[in-house]
Coordinates of C-alpha atoms in Angstrom, one line a residue:
Chain A
Q1 CA -7.5 -22.1 -11.6
V2 CA -4.8 -21.1 -9.2
Q3 CA -5.9 -19.6 -5.9
L4 CA -4.0 -18.1 -3.1
R5 CA -5.4 -18.0 0.4
Q6 CA -3.5 -15.8 2.9
S7 CA -3.4 -16.1 6.7
G8 CA -1.7 -14.3 9.5
P9 CA -2.3 -12.0 12.5
G10 CA -3.8 -8.6 11.8
L11 CA -2.0 -7.0 14.7
V12 CA 1.7 -7.2 15.5
R13 CA 3.6 -5.5 18.3
P14 CA 6.5 -3.2 17.5
S15 CA 9.9 -4.9 17.4
Q16 CA 8.2 -8.3 17.0
T17 CA 8.1 -10.5 13.9
L18 CA 5.4 -10.4 11.3
S19 CA 4.6 -13.8 9.9
L20 CA 2.3 -14.5 7.0
T21 CA 1.5 -17.6 5.0
C22 CA 0.0 -18.1 1.6
A23 CA -1.7 -21.4 0.7
V24 CA -1.5 -22.3 -3.0
S25 CA -4.3 -24.4 -4.6
G26 CA -5.2 -25.3 -8.2
A27 CA -1.6 -25.7 -9.2
S28 CA 1.5 -27.5 -8.0
I29 CA 3.6 -25.2 -5.9
S30 CA 6.6 -27.1 -7.2
R31 CA 5.8 -26.4 -10.8
G32 CA 9.0 -25.6 -12.6
G33 CA 9.7 -22.0 -13.4
S34 CA 7.2 -20.7 -10.9
C35 CA 8.0 -17.5 -8.9
W36 CA 6.0 -15.8 -6.2
S37 CA 6.3 -12.2 -5.0
W38 CA 5.1 -10.5 -1.8
I39 CA 3.8 -7.0 -2.2
R40 CA 2.4 -4.5 0.3
R41 CA 0.4 -1.3 0.2
P42 CA 0.7 1.0 3.2
A43 CA -2.5 3.0 3.8
G44 CA -2.7 6.0 1.5
R45 CA 0.4 5.0 -0.4
S46 CA 1.3 3.1 -3.5
L47 CA 2.3 -0.6 -3.9
E48 CA 5.7 -1.7 -2.7
W49 CA 7.4 -4.8 -3.9
I50 CA 8.9 -6.8 -0.9
G51 CA 10.6 -9.7 -2.6
R52 CA 10.2 -12.9 -4.5
I53 CA 11.1 -16.6 -4.3
C54 CA 11.2 -19.2 -7.1
T55 CA 11.0 -22.9 -7.4
S56 CA 14.6 -22.8 -8.7
G57 CA 15.7 -21.5 -5.2
T58 CA 16.2 -18.0 -6.4
T59 CA 15.3 -15.3 -4.0
N60 CA 15.3 -11.5 -4.6
Y61 CA 14.6 -9.0 -1.8
N62 CA 13.9 -5.3 -1.9
P63 CA 17.2 -3.8 -0.5
S64 CA 15.2 -1.5 1.7
L65 CA 13.8 -4.5 3.6
K66 CA 16.4 -7.2 2.9
S67 CA 18.0 -7.3 6.3
R68 CA 14.6 -8.0 7.9
L69 CA 13.1 -10.5 5.4
I70 CA 12.8 -14.2 5.4
M71 CA 10.9 -15.9 2.6
S72 CA 10.4 -19.7 2.2
V73 CA 8.4 -22.3 0.3
D74 CA 7.0 -25.4 2.0
T75 CA 6.2 -27.8 -0.8
S76 CA 4.8 -30.4 1.6
K77 CA 2.1 -27.9 2.7
S78 CA 1.9 -26.2 -0.6
Q79 CA 2.4 -22.8 1.0
L80 CA 4.6 -19.8 1.0
S81 CA 5.8 -17.9 4.0
L82 CA 6.9 -14.3 4.7
R83 CA 8.6 -13.2 7.9
V84 CA 9.5 -9.6 8.6
T85 CA 11.5 -9.0 11.7
S86 CA 11.8 -6.0 14.0
V87 CA 8.6 -4.4 12.7
T88 CA 7.7 -0.8 13.2
A89 CA 4.6 1.3 12.4
A90 CA 6.1 1.8 8.9
D91 CA 5.3 -1.9 8.2
T92 CA 1.6 -1.3 8.7
A93 CA 0.1 -2.3 5.3
V94 CA -2.1 -4.6 3.3
Y95 CA 0.2 -7.5 2.3
Y96 CA -0.4 -9.6 -0.8
C97 CA 1.2 -12.9 -2.0
V98 CA 1.2 -13.1 -5.8
I99 CA 2.1 -15.6 -8.4
E100 CA 4.2 -14.2 -11.2
A101 CA 3.1 -14.9 -14.8
L102 CA 4.7 -18.2 -15.9
G103 CA 7.3 -17.5 -18.5
Y104 CA 7.0 -13.8 -17.9
F105 CA 8.8 -13.1 -14.7
Y106 CA 8.2 -10.0 -12.7
Y107 CA 4.5 -9.6 -13.8
M108 CA 2.1 -10.1 -11.0
D109 CA -0.5 -12.5 -12.4
V110 CA -2.7 -14.0 -9.6
W111 CA -3.1 -12.2 -6.3
G112 CA -4.1 -13.4 -2.9
E113 CA -7.0 -11.5 -1.2
G114 CA -4.6 -9.5 1.0
T115 CA -4.0 -9.4 4.7
T116 CA -4.2 -6.2 6.6
V117 CA -1.4 -5.9 9.1
T118 CA -1.3 -3.2 11.8
V119 CA 1.9 -2.7 13.8
S120 CA 0.9 -1.2 17.1
S121 CA 1.4 -1.6 20.8
Chain B
D1 CA 15.9 2.1 -7.7
I2 CA 14.0 3.0 -10.9
Q3 CA 11.4 5.6 -10.0
M4 CA 8.0 5.4 -11.8
T5 CA 6.0 8.6 -12.1
Q6 CA 2.4 8.5 -13.2
S7 CA 0.2 11.3 -14.5
P8 CA -2.3 12.5 -13.9
S9 CA -2.9 11.4 -10.3
S10 CA -6.6 11.5 -11.0
V11 CA -8.9 11.9 -14.0
S12 CA -12.7 12.3 -14.3
A13 CA -14.3 11.3 -17.6
S14 CA -17.6 10.3 -19.1
V15 CA -18.7 6.9 -20.4
G16 CA -17.4 6.4 -23.9
D17 CA -14.5 8.8 -23.5
R18 CA -10.9 7.9 -24.3
V19 CA -8.7 8.1 -21.3
S20 CA -4.9 8.0 -21.3
I21 CA -2.6 7.5 -18.4
T22 CA 1.1 8.2 -18.6
C23 CA 3.9 6.4 -16.8
R24 CA 7.5 7.8 -16.9
A25 CA 10.5 5.9 -15.7
S26 CA 13.6 7.5 -14.2
E27 CA 15.7 5.6 -16.7
A28 CA 15.0 3.6 -19.8
I29 CA 13.3 0.3 -19.3
A30 CA 12.2 -2.4 -21.7
W31 CA 9.2 -3.9 -19.9
L32 CA 6.2 -2.5 -18.1
A33 CA 2.9 -3.7 -16.6
W34 CA -0.4 -2.1 -15.8
Y35 CA -2.7 -3.1 -13.0
Q36 CA -6.3 -2.1 -12.1
E37 CA -7.3 -1.9 -8.4
K38 CA -10.8 -1.5 -7.1
P39 CA -11.7 -0.7 -3.5
G40 CA -11.4 -3.7 -1.3
K41 CA -10.0 -5.9 -4.0
A42 CA -6.5 -7.1 -5.0
P43 CA -5.0 -5.5 -8.0
K44 CA -5.6 -7.1 -11.4
L45 CA -3.0 -7.5 -14.2
L46 CA -4.2 -5.7 -17.3
I47 CA -1.2 -5.3 -19.5
Y48 CA 2.2 -7.1 -19.4
A49 CA 5.3 -6.7 -21.5
T50 CA 4.3 -3.1 -22.2
S51 CA 1.5 -3.9 -24.7
R52 CA 0.3 -7.5 -24.3
L53 CA -3.3 -7.8 -23.1
Q54 CA -3.8 -10.3 -20.2
T55 CA -6.3 -13.0 -20.9
G56 CA -9.9 -11.9 -20.2
V57 CA -9.1 -8.2 -20.2
P58 CA -11.4 -6.2 -22.6
S59 CA -9.8 -5.0 -25.8
R60 CA -10.6 -1.3 -24.9
F61 CA -7.5 -1.4 -22.8
S62 CA -4.2 -1.0 -24.6
G63 CA -0.6 -0.3 -23.7
S64 CA 2.2 1.4 -25.6
G65 CA 5.5 3.1 -25.2
S66 CA 9.2 2.6 -25.0
G67 CA 12.3 3.9 -23.3
T68 CA 11.1 6.1 -20.4
D69 CA 7.5 6.9 -21.5
F70 CA 4.6 4.6 -21.5
T71 CA 0.8 4.9 -21.8
L72 CA -2.3 3.0 -20.8
T73 CA -5.3 3.9 -22.9
I74 CA -8.9 3.1 -22.3
S75 CA -10.8 3.5 -25.5
G76 CA -14.5 3.8 -24.7
L77 CA -14.6 4.2 -20.9
Q78 CA -17.2 2.0 -19.2
P79 CA -18.7 2.4 -15.7
E80 CA -16.8 -0.7 -14.5
D81 CA -13.5 1.0 -15.3
S82 CA -13.8 3.2 -12.3
A83 CA -10.6 2.2 -10.4
T84 CA -7.1 3.1 -9.6
Y85 CA -4.5 2.1 -12.1
Y86 CA -0.8 1.4 -11.4
C87 CA 2.2 0.9 -13.7
Q88 CA 5.1 -1.3 -12.7
Q89 CA 8.5 -1.6 -14.2
A90 CA 9.5 -5.2 -14.9
D91 CA 13.1 -4.6 -15.8
T92 CA 15.2 -4.4 -12.7
I93 CA 15.1 -5.6 -9.1
P94 CA 13.7 -4.0 -7.0
L95 CA 10.5 -3.9 -8.9
T96 CA 8.8 -0.6 -8.5
F97 CA 5.3 0.8 -9.0
G98 CA 4.0 4.2 -10.0
G99 CA 1.9 6.3 -7.6
G100 CA -1.4 5.4 -9.1
T101 CA -4.0 7.2 -11.2
N102 CA -7.6 7.3 -10.0
V103 CA -10.1 7.1 -12.8
E104 CA -13.6 8.4 -11.9
I105 CA -16.7 8.3 -14.1
K106 CA -18.5 11.6 -14.4

C-alpha cells in the first residue's frame, strides 16, 4: 500500500522560503501516469489546491500561487518537494502531499499525514 | 476559477437518518469528488467521478448530480460518520473545494 511521509519545518520566517518533502513508499515514484498534488488548509478555512506534478513532466500550479511555487520529483530518493518562496502569514496552514488516483486524474486518493506550517517572526 | 458552494454548512442528525449535502458549482462541470475529514486526520476520498464509490467506502455513501448541482447522501447515518465533508471539482485547473459541511450526530 502506498504511503506518504511528509517532513519539513513547522516554523518559517516571513519572506523566507517554505520547503517540504514527501517520501513515497509502497509504490514506484516513477510509475507511469502518476501525478501528485499539494494541498493546504489554512486554520478555519477550507482546502486549497496548490499544484500538481506528474511523472510525464507535467506541472500545473494554482495561478494564485504560481509565481512563488517550485515543485519537483527526485526519483533517486523517491520523494517529492514543494517550495513556496516569499512566505507571509497567509501561507500558514496544514500542508498535504497527495497521490492522485491512477487513471482518474484530479482525484486525491492517498494523503500524507500533513505538516503544520506557521509563518511567524 | 470555479467556485464550489456547499450547503448546509453544518447538520445535526440522529443515527439511522438520511443526510444529504449539496454542492453547487459556479459553472457546469462534469466531474466531482467528495472527501471526509475527521479531526487530526487527513481527508479521505469517498466518491470520485461524481458517483463512483472509492474502494473500502461503505455503501451507505452515494453521490449524484450533474451540471452545477451535486449531492452526497449518507443513507443510515452511523456514529463514525461524524466528520466534515468537502466537495471538489475535478474538471478544471485550478482544482477547487467547497467550504465544507460539518455532520454532527445528535
